[in-house]
Short mmCIF file of C-alpha atoms and ligand atoms in Angstrom, two decimals:
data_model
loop_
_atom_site.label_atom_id
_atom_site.label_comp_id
_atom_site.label_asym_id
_atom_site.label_seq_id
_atom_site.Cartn_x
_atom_site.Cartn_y
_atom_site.Cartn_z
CA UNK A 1 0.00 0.00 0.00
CA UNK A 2 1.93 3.36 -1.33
CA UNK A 3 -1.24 5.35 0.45
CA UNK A 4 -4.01 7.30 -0.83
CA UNK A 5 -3.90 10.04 -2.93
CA UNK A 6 -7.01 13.37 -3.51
CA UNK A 7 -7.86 13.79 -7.04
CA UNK A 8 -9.34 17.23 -7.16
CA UNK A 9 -10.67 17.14 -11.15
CA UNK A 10 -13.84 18.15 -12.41
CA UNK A 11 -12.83 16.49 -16.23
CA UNK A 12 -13.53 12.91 -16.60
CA UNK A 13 -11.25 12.20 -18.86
CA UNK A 14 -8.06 13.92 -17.32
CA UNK A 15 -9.43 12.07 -13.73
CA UNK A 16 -9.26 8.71 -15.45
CA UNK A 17 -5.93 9.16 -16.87
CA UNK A 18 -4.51 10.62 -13.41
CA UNK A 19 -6.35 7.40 -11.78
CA UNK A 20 -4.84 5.24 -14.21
CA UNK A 21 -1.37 6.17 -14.19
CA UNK A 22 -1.87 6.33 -10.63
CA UNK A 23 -3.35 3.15 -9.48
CA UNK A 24 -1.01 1.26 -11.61
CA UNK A 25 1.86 2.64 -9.65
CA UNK A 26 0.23 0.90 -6.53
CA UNK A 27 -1.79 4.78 -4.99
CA UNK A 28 -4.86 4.68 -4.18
CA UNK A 29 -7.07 6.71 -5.24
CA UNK A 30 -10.20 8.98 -4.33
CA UNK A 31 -11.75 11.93 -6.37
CA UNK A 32 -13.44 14.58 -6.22
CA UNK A 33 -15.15 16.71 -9.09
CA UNK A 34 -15.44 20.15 -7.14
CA UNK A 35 -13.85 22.33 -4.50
CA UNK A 36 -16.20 21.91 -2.02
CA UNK A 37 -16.49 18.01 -1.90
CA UNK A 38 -12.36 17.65 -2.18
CA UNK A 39 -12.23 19.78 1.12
CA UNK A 40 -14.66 17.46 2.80
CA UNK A 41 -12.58 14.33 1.47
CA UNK A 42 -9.16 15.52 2.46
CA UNK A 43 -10.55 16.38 5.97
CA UNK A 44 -11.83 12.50 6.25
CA UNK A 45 -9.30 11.08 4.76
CA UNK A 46 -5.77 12.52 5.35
CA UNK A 47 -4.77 11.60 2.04
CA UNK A 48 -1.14 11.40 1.53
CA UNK A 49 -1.25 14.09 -1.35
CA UNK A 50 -3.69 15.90 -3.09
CA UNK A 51 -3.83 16.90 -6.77
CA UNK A 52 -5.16 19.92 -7.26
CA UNK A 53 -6.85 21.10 -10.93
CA UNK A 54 -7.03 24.79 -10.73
CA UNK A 55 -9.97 25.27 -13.22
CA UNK A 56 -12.45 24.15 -11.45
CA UNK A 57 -16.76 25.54 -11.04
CA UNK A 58 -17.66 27.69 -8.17
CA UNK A 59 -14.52 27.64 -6.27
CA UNK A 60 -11.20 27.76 -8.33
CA UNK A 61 -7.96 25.69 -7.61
CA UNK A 62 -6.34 29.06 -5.99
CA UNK A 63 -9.53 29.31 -3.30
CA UNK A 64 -9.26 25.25 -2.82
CA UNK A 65 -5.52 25.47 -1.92
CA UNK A 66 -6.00 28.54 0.05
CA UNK A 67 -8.97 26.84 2.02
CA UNK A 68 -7.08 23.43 2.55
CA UNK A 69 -4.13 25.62 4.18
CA UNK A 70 -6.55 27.12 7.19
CA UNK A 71 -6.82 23.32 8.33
CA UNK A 72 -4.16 22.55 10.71
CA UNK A 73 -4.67 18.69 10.14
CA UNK A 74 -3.95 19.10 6.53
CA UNK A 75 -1.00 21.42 7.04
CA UNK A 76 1.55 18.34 6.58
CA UNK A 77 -0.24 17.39 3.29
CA UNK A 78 1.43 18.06 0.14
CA UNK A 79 -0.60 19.93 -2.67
CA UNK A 80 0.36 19.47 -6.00
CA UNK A 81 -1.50 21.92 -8.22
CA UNK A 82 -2.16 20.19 -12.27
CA UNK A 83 -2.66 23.53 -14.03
CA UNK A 84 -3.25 24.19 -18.24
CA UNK A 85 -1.52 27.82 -17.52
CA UNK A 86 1.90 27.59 -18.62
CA UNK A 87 2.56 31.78 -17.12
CA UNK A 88 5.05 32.48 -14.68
CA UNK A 89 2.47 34.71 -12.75
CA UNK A 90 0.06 31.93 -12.32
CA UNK A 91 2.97 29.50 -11.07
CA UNK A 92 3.76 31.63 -8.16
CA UNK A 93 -0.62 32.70 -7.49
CA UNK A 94 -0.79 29.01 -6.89
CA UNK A 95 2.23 28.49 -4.90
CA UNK A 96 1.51 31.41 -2.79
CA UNK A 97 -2.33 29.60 -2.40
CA UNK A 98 -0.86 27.09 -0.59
CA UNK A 99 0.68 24.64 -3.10
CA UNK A 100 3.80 22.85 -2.73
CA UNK A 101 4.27 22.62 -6.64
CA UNK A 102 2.72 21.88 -10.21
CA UNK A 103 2.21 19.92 -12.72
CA UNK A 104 1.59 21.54 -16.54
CA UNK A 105 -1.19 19.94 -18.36
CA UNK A 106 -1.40 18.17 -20.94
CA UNK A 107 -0.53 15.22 -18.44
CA UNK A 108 2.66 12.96 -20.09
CA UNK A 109 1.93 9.84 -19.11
CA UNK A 110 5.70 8.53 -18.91
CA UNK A 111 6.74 11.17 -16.54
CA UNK A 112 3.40 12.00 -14.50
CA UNK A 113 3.53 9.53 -11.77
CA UNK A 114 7.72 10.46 -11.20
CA UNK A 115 6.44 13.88 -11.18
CA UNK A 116 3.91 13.15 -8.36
CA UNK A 117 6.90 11.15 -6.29
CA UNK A 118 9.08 14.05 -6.26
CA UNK A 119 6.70 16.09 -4.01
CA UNK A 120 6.02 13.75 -1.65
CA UNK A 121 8.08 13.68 1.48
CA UNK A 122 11.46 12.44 1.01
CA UNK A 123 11.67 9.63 4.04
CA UNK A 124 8.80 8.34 2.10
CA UNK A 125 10.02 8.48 -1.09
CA UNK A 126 11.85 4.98 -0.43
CA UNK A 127 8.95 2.90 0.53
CA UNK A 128 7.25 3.53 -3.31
CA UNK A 129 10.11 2.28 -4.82
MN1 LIG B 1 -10.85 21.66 -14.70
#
């Protein structure tokens, strides 16, 4: 068990290839299509990371990450923003939301899951491989 991992993704098709990639790599996996509901799953679940899309309905990726941070209990819990945007200014918005990094859509499939890896803690790093 590598842990669970928050899939915050309101398109279907992007979610399926995250999942994908994802579950084959041994995660877990648990989504959410909106703001709101990814909130309420990372505060029940403690996931190990969550994914972050930053275009999402109602509440964007920036007011997510920025809502995730007031939680103490999710302090510890790395957020990995998976943005389209490919502008420096955006980069840092999201960083300074709250996220520990990012990860430019379109998702490449033979780097993606590395990609994920290399923001979660480093004493964990080890068990995954
Ligand atoms: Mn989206």
């Amino acid at each position: 068990m590598n842990g669970t991992l928050l899939v915050i993704e309101d398109n279907e098709q992007n979610f399926y290839m995250m999942r994908f990639l994802l579950e084959k790599h041994g995660f877990t996996i648990i989504g959410a299509e909106n703001g709101r509901l990814g909130i309420e799953m990372a505060l029940r679940h403690k996931p190990r990371a969550i994914l972050l899309d930053i275009q999402l309905p109602e509440m964007d990726g920036y007011a997510v990450a920025a809502e995730l941070k007031k939680h103490d209990e999710l302090a510890d819990i790395p957020i990995i923003a998976v943005t389209s945007y490919a502008m420096v200014g955006d980069r840092e918005q999201i960083l300074t939301a709250g996220a520990t990094g990012y990860i430019e859509k379109p998702i490449n499939p033979e780097t993606f899951v590395d990609e994920i890896i290399h923001y979660l803690p480093d004493k964990e790093r080890g068990e995954i491989r």
